[in-house]
Coordinates of C-alpha atoms and ligand atoms in Angstrom, one line a residue:
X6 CA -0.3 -87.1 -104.5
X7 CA -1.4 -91.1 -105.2
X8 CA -2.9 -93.0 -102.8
X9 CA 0.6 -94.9 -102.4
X10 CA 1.8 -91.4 -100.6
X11 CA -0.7 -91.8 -98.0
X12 CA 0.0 -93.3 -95.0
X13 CA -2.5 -95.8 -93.8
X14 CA -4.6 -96.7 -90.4
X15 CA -4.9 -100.8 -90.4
X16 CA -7.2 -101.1 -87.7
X17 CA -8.9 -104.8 -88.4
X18 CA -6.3 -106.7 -85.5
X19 CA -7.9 -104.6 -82.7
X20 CA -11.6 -106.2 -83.4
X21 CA -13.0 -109.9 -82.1
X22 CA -13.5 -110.8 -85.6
X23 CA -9.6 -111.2 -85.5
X24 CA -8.5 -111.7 -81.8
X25 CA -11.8 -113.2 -80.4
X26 CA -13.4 -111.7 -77.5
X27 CA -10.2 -109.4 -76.2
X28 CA -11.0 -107.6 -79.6
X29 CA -13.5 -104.7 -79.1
X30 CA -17.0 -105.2 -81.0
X31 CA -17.7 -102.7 -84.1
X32 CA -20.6 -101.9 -81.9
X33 CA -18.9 -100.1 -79.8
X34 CA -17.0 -97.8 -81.8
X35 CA -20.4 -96.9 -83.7
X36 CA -21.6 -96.5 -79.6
X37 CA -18.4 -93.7 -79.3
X38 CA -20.3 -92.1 -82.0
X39 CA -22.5 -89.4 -80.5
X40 CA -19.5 -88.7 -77.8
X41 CA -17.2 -88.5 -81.0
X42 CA -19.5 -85.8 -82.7
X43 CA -19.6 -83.9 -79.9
X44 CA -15.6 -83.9 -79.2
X45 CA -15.2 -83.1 -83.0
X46 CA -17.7 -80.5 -83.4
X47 CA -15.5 -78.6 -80.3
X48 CA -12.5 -79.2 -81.9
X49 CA -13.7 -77.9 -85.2
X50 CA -15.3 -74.8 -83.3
X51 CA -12.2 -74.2 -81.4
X52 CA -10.6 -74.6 -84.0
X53 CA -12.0 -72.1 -86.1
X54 CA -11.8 -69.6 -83.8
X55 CA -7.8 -70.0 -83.5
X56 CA -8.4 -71.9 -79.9
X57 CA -6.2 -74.7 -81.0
X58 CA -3.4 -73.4 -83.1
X59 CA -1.7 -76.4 -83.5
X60 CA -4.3 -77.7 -86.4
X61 CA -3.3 -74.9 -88.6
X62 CA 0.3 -74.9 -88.2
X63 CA 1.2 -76.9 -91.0
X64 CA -0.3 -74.2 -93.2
X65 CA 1.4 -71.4 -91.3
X66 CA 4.4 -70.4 -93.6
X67 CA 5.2 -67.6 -91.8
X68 CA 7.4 -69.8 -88.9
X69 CA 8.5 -71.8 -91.8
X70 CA 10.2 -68.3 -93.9
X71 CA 11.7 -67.4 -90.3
X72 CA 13.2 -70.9 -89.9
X73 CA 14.7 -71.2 -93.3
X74 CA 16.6 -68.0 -93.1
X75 CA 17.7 -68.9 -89.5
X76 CA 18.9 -71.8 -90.6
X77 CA 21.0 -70.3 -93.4
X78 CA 22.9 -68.1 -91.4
X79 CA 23.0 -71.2 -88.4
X80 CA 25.2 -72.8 -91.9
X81 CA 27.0 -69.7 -92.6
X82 CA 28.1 -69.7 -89.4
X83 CA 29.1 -73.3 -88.2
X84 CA 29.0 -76.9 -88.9
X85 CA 27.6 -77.6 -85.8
X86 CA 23.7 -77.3 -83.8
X87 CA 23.5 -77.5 -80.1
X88 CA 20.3 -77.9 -79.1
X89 CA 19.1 -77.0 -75.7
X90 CA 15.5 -78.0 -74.4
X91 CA 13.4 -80.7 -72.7
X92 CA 10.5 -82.3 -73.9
X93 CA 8.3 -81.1 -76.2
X94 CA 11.4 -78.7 -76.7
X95 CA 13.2 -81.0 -78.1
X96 CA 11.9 -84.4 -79.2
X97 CA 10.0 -83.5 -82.1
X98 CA 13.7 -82.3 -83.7
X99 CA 15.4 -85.7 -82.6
X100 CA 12.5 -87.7 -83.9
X101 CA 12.3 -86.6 -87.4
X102 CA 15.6 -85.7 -87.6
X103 CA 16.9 -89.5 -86.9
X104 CA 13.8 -90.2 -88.9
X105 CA 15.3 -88.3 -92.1
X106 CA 19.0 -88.4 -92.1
X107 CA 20.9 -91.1 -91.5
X108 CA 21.6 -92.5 -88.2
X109 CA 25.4 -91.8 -89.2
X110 CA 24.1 -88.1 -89.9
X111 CA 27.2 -86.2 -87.6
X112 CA 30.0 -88.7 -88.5
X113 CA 29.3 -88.1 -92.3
X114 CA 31.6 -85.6 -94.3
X115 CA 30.2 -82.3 -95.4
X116 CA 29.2 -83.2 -98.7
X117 CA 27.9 -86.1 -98.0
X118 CA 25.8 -84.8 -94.7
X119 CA 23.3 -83.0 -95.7
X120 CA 23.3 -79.9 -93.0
X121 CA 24.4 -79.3 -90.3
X122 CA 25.9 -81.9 -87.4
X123 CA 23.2 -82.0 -84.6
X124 CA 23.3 -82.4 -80.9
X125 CA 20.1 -82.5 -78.8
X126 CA 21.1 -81.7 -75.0
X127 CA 17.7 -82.4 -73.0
X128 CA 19.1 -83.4 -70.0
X129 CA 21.2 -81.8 -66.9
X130 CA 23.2 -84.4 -65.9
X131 CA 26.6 -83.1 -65.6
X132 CA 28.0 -85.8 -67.1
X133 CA 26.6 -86.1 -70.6
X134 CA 26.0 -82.3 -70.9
X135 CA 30.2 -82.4 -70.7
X136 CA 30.8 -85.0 -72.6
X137 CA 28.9 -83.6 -75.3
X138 CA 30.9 -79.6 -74.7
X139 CA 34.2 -81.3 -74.8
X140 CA 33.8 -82.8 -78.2
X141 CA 32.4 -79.5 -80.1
X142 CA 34.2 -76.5 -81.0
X143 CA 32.6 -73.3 -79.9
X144 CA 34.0 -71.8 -83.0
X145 CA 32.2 -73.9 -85.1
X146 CA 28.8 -74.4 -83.1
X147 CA 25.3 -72.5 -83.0
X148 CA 23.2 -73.1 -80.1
X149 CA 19.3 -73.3 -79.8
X150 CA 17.9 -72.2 -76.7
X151 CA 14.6 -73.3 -76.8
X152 CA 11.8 -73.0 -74.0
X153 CA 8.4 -72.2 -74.8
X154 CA 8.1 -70.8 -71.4
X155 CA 11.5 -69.1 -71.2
X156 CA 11.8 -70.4 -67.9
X157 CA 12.8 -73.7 -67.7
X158 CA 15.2 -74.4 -64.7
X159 CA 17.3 -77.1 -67.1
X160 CA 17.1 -75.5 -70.3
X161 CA 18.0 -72.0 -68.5
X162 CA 20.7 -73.8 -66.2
X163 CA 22.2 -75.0 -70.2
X164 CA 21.7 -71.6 -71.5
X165 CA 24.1 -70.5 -68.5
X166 CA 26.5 -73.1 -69.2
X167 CA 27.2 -73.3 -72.4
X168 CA 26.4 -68.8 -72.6
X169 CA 30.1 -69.5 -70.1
X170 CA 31.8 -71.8 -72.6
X171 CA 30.9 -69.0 -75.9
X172 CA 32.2 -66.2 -74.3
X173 CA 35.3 -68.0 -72.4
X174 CA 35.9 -69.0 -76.2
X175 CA 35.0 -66.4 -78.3
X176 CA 34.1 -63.3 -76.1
X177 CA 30.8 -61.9 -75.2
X178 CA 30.3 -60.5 -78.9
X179 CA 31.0 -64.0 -80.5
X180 CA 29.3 -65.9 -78.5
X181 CA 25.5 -63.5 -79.3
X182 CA 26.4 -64.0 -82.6
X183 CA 26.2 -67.7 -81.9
X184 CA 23.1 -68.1 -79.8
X185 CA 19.9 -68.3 -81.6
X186 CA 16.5 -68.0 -78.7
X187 CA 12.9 -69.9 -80.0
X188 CA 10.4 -69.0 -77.5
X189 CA 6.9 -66.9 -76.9
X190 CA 6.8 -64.0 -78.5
X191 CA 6.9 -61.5 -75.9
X192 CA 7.1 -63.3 -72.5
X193 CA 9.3 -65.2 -70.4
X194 CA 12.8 -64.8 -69.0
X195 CA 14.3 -66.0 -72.4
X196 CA 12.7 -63.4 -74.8
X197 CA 13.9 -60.9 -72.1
X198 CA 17.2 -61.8 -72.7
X199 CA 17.1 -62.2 -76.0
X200 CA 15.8 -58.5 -76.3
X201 CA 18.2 -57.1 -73.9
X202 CA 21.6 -58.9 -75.6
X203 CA 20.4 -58.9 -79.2
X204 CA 20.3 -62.7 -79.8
X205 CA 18.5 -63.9 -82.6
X206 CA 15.1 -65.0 -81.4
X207 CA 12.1 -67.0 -83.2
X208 CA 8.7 -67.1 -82.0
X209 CA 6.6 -70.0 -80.7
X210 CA 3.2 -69.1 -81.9
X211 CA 0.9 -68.5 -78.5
X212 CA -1.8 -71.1 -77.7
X213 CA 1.1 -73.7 -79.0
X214 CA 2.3 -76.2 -76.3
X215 CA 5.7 -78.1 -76.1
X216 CA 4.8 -81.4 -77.5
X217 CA 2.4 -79.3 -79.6
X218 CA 5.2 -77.6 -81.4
X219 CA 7.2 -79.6 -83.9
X220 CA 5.7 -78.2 -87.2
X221 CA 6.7 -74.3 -85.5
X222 CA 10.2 -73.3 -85.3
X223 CA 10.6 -75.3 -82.2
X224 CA 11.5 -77.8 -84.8
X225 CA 11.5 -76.3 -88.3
X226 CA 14.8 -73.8 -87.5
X227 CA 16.6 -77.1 -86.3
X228 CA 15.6 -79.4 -88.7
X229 CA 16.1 -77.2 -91.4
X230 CA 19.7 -76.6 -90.5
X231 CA 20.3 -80.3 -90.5
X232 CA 19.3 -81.0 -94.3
X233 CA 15.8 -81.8 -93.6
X234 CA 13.1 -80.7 -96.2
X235 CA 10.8 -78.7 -93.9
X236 CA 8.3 -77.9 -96.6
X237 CA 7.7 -81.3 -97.7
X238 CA 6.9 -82.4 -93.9
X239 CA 4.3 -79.6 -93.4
X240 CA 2.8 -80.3 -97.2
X241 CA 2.8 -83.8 -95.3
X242 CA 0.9 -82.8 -92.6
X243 CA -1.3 -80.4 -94.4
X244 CA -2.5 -83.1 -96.6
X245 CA -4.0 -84.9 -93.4
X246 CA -6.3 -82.3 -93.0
X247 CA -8.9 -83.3 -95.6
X248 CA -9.0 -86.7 -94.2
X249 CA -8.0 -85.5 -90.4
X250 CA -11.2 -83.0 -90.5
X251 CA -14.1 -85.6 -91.7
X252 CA -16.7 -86.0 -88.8
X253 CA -16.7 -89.8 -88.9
X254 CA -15.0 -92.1 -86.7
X255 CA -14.4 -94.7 -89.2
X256 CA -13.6 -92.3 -92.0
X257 CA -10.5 -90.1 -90.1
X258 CA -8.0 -92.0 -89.2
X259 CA -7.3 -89.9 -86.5
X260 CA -10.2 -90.0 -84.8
X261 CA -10.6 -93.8 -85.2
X262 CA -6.7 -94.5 -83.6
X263 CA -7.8 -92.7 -80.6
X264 CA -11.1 -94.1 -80.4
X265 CA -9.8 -97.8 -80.0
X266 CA -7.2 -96.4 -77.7
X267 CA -10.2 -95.1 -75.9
X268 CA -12.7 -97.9 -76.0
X269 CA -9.8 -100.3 -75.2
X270 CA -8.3 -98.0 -71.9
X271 CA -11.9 -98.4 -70.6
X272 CA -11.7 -101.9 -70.2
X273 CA -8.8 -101.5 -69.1
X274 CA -6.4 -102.2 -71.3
X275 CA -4.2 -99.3 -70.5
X276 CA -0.5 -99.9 -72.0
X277 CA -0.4 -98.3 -75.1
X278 CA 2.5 -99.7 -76.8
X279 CA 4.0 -98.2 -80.2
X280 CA 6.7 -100.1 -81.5
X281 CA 7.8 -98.8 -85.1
X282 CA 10.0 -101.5 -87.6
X283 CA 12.5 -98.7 -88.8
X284 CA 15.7 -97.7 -87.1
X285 CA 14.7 -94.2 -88.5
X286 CA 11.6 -93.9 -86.4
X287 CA 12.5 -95.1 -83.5
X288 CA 12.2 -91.8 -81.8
X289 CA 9.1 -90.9 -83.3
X290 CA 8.2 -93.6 -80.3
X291 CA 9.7 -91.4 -78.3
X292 CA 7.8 -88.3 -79.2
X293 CA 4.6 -90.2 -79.0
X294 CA 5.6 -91.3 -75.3
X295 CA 5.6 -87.5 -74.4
X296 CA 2.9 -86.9 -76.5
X297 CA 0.1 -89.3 -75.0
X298 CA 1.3 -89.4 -72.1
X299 CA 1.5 -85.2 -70.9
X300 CA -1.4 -84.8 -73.1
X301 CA -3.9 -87.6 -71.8
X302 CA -2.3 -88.4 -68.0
X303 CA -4.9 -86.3 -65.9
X304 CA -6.2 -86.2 -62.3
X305 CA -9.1 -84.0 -63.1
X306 CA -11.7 -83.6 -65.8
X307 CA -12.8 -80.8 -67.2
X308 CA -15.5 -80.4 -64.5
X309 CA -12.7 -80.9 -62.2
X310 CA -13.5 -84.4 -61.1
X311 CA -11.1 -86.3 -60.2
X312 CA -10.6 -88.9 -62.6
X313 CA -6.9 -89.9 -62.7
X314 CA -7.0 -91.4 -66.0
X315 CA -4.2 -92.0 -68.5
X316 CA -2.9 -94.5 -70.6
X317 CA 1.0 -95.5 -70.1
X318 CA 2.7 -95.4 -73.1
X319 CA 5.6 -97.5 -73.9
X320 CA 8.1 -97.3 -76.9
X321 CA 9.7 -100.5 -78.5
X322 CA 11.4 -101.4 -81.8
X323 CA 11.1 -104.2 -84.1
X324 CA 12.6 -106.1 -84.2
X325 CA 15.3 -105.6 -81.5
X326 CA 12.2 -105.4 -78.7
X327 CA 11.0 -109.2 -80.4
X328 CA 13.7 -110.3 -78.0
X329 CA 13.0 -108.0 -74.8
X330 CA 9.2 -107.4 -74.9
X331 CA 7.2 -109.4 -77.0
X332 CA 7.1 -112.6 -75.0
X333 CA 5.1 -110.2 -72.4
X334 CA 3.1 -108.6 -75.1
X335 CA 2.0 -112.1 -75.9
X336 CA 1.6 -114.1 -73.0
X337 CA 1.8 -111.4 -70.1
X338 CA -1.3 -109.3 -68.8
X339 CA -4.0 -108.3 -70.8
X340 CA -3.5 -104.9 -70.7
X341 CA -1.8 -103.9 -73.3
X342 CA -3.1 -102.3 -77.2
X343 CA -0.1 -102.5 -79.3
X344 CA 0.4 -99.9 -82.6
X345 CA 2.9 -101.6 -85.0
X346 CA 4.7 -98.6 -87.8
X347 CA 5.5 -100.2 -90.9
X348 CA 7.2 -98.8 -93.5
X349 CA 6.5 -100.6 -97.5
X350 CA 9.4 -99.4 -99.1
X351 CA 12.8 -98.9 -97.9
X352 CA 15.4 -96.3 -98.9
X353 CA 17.9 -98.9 -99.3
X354 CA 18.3 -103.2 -98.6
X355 CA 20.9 -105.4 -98.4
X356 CA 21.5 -108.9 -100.5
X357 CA 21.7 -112.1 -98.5
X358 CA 23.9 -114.7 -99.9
X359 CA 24.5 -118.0 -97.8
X360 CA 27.1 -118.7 -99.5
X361 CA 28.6 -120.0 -96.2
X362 CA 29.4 -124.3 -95.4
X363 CA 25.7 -125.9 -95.8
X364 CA 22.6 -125.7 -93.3
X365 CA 18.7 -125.0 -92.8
X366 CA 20.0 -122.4 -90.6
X367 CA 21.1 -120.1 -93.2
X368 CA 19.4 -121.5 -96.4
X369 CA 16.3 -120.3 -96.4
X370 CA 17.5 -116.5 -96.1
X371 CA 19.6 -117.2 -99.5
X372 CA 18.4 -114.7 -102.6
X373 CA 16.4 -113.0 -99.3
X374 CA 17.4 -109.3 -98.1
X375 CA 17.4 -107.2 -95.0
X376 CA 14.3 -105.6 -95.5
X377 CA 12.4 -109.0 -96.3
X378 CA 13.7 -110.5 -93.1
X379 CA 12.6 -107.3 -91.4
X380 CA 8.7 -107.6 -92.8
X381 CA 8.6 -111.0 -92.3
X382 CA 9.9 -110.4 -88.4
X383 CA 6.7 -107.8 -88.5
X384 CA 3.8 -110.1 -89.9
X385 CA 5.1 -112.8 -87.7
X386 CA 5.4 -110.8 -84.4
X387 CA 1.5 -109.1 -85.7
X388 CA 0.2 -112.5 -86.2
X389 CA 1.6 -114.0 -83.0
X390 CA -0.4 -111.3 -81.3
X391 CA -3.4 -111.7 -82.9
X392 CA -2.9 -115.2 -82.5
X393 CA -3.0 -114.8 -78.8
X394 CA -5.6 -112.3 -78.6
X395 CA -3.9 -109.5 -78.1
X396 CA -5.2 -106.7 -80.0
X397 CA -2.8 -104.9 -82.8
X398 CA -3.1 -101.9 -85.4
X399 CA -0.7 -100.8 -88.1
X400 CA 0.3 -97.1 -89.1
X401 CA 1.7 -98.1 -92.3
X402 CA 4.1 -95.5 -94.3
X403 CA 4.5 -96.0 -97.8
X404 CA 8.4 -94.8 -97.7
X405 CA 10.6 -92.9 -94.7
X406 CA 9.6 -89.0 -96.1
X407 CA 9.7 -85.9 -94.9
X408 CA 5.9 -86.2 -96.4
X409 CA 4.8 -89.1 -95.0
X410 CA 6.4 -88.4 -91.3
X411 CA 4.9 -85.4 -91.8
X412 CA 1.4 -87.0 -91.8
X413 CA 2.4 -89.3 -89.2
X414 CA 2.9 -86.7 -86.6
X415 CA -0.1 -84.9 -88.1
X416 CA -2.3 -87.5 -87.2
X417 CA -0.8 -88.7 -84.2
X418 CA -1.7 -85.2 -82.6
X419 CA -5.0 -85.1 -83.4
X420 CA -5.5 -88.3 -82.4
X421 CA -4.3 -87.1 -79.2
X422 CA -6.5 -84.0 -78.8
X423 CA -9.3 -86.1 -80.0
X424 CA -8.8 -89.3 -76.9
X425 CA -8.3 -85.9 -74.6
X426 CA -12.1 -84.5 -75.6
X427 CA -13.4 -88.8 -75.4
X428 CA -11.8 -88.9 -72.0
X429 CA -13.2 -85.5 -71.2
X430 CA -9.8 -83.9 -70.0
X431 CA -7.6 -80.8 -70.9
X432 CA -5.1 -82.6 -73.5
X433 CA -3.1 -79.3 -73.8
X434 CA -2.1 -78.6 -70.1
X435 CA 0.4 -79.9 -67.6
X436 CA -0.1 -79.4 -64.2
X437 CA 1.8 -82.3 -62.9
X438 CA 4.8 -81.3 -64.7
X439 CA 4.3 -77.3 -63.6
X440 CA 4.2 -78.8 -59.9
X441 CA 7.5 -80.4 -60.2
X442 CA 9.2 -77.1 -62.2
X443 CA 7.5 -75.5 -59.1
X444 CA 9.6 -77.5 -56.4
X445 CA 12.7 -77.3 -58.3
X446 CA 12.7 -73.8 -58.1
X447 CA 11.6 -73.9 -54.3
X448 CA 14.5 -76.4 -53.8
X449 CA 17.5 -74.1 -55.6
X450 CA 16.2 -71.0 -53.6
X451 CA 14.1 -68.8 -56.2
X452 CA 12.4 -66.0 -54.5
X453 CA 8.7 -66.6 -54.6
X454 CA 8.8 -70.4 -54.3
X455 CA 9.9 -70.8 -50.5
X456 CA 6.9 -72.8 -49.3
X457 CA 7.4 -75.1 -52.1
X458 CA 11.1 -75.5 -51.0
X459 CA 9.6 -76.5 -47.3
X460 CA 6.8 -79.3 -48.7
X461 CA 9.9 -81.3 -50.3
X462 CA 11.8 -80.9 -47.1
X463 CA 8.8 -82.7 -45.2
X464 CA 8.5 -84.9 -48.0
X465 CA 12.3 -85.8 -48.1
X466 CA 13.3 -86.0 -44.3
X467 CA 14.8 -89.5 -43.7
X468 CA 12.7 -91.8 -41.7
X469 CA 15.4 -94.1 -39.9
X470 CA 12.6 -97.4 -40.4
X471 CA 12.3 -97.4 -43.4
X472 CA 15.7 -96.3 -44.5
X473 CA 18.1 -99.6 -45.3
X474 CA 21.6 -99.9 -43.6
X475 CA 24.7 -99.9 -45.8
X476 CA 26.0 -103.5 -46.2
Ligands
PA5_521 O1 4.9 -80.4 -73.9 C1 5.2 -79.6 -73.0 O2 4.5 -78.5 -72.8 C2 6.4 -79.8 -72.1 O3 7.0 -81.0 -72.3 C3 7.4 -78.7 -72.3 O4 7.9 -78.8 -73.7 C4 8.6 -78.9 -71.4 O5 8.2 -78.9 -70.1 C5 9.6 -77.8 -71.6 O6 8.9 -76.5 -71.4 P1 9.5 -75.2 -72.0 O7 9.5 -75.4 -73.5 O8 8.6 -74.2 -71.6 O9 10.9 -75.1 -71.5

């Protein structure tokens, strides 16, 4: 694998030396250093002793075998995946899934599509969930329940709905044969199931979280299923960890991304902005937003101070977001470190010609294409920044692969475990987002969860003040 495989880290638009005195000095990334050894000699120690399975998952082939040969019987069976699961459950498939099939993926012809059609359901409004059952054919459609947890009030509330809309179709019998379960191992209301009705299940490793769980069959039996090349995005990843592993800040990429992050949220600079140049990964944006956010939004550090720290990341896309966001990127509050994905070469570009009546307006993009326009809309929107003083970086991909997204998600995670041990909170845990599944269930009457039911009525009761009329 050449160097031109590799995905690079361009780091030099975050430092003074390019955006004066809004840049952070060298100085202080060499000052992370002793904090960094520390955070990387845990992570290696935890590591090793299988604390943090999610390092080693790209190397795991045993989640890969299961995946593949769900995935062929999900094609011998339909044309069609329903996937049903929130968050981490579901984002890593729709990111690298739009990121390597066409964005026309389900309106393409069978030979021409390379798997299956795909639908991610991750939400519970009534309305889209519909939409999306009223245009598939239950005779033609697998379904992926998927919840880490097994007890997800939305992804369970799907499972019941669309469970209904199998067996008013196809009776009980045909719709088990058309429900495939990814979930722990032995726990959890969904493995239960699973057991009891003989659904085909796949496991999500323990120790694994949500956002955690892309490279386990959380995302490999979907994207599998859809045409994408599984093995080539966990060689991807798996050829991080050479360069991932290295103690240095400046020498792993991964550690260096989230020690600018870092250094920058603690002068407060705390809008983390990705904003890839590729329709394809747009939603890899997406995935980030979950993953930085769940993973390094905390009230309490590990001592259990309270800290309440967190960087809020944003998604954008170039150059569509040029025209909605970057006049505040440039000129609006300092707050903001912005992380530009770039790819070098695309999979296809189009010819301009201007053959069109005469003017400067369309001249200069005669003999030009697409993809020139779209790096040019890049460097310019990079250097406007750095113009301004507003600190950049670059991932830059050498091509759209399953390979290199592979690496890209690969290092994005452990960038994120890594900012988690700088900031001295629990990157891997939740409790925010448990408190909220715990009030759901309170509010919809689940025995056990009464008192949680009563703290949103207090919470909710109408105060007549502050409450405005109807016009
Ligand atoms: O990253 C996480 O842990 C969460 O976003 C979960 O993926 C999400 O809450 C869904 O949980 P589960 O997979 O248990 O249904």
């Amino acid at each position: 694998m050449g160097t031109q495989e590799t995905i690079r880290l361009l780091a030099a638009n975050a430092f003074a030396e390019r955006v004066g005195d809004t840049g952070l000095r060298t100085a202080q990334i060499d000052a992370l250093g002793a904090e960094g050894a520390r955070v990387h000699a845990d992570l290696t120690a935890r590591r090793g002793a299988g604390g943090l399975p999610f390092y080693d998952l790209p190397f795991d082939r045993g989640g890969l075998a299961a995946s593949l040969a769900a995935a062929h019987r999900a094609r011998e069976t339909g044309d069609t995946l329903l996937v049903l699961g929130i968050g981490g459950s579901a984002l890593g498939t729709t990111a690298v899934q739009r990121a390597l099939n066409p964005g026309t993926h389900n309106l393409l012809a069978a030979p021409l599509r390379a798997g299956m059609r795909l639908f991610v359901c991750d939400n519970v409004d009534p309305e889209g969930f519909g939409e999306v059952l009223d245009l598939l054919e239950p005779g033609r459609t697998v379904v992926n329940v998927i919840s880490k947890s097994g007890g997800t009030a939305e992804t369970l509330a799907q499972f019941l709905a669309v469970r209904r809309w199998l067996v008013d179709a196809l009776g009980p019998a045909g719709a088990r044969r058309r429900i495939v379960v990814t979930t722990d191992p032995t726990r959890g209301y969904l493995r239960r199931v699973a057991q009891a009705e003989g659904l085909a299940a796949l496991d999500v490793p323990p120790g694994v979280g949500g956002r955690f769980s892309v490279f386990t069959p959380v995302g490999l039996f979907p994207l599998a299923a859809v045409g994408v090349d599984v093995e080539a995005l966990l060689d991807g990843a798996c050829s991080l960890d050479a360069v991932s592993s290295l103690p240095g800040l400046w020498d792993n990429p991964a550690y260096l991304f989230a020690a600018i992050h870092v250094a920058f949220l603690r002068q407060g600079r705390n809008v983390h902005v990705l904003m890839p140049y590729s329709d394809g990964l747009r939603d890899v944006a997406d995935w980030f937003r979950q993953l930085w956010a769940e993973s390094l939004g905390k009230r309490r550090a590990l001592d259990g101070t309270e800290v309440c720290v967190g960087p809020t990341p944003v998604k954008a896309l170039g150059t569509t977001d040029q025209h909605s966001q970057v006049q505040l990127y440039v000129e609006g509050p300092q707050d903001k470190v912005i992380t530009f994905v770039e790819v070098e070469n695309l999979r296809r570009d189009i010819d301009l010609r201007a053959d069109v009546p005469g003017g400067a307006e369309v001249e200069y993009l005669e003999g030009k294409t697409l993809g020139a326009l779209l790096r040019a809309e890049k460097r310019a929107t990079e250097a406007a920044l750095t113009r301004a003083g507003r600190p950049n970086l670059t991932i830059r991909l050498p091509r759209i692969s399953a390979h290199a997204v592979g690496q890209l998600l690969h290092l994005l995670q452990i960038a994120t475990v890594f900012a988690g041990g700088l900031l001295g909170i629990d990157p891997l845990d939740q409790p925010g987002v448990e408190l909220g599944k715990e009030l759901t269930f309170g509010l919809l009457g689940r025995p056990g969860y009464e008192a949680r039911a009563r703290e949103v009525e207090l919470l909710s009761t109408p105060d007549p003040r502050l409450t405005v009329p109807h016009l």
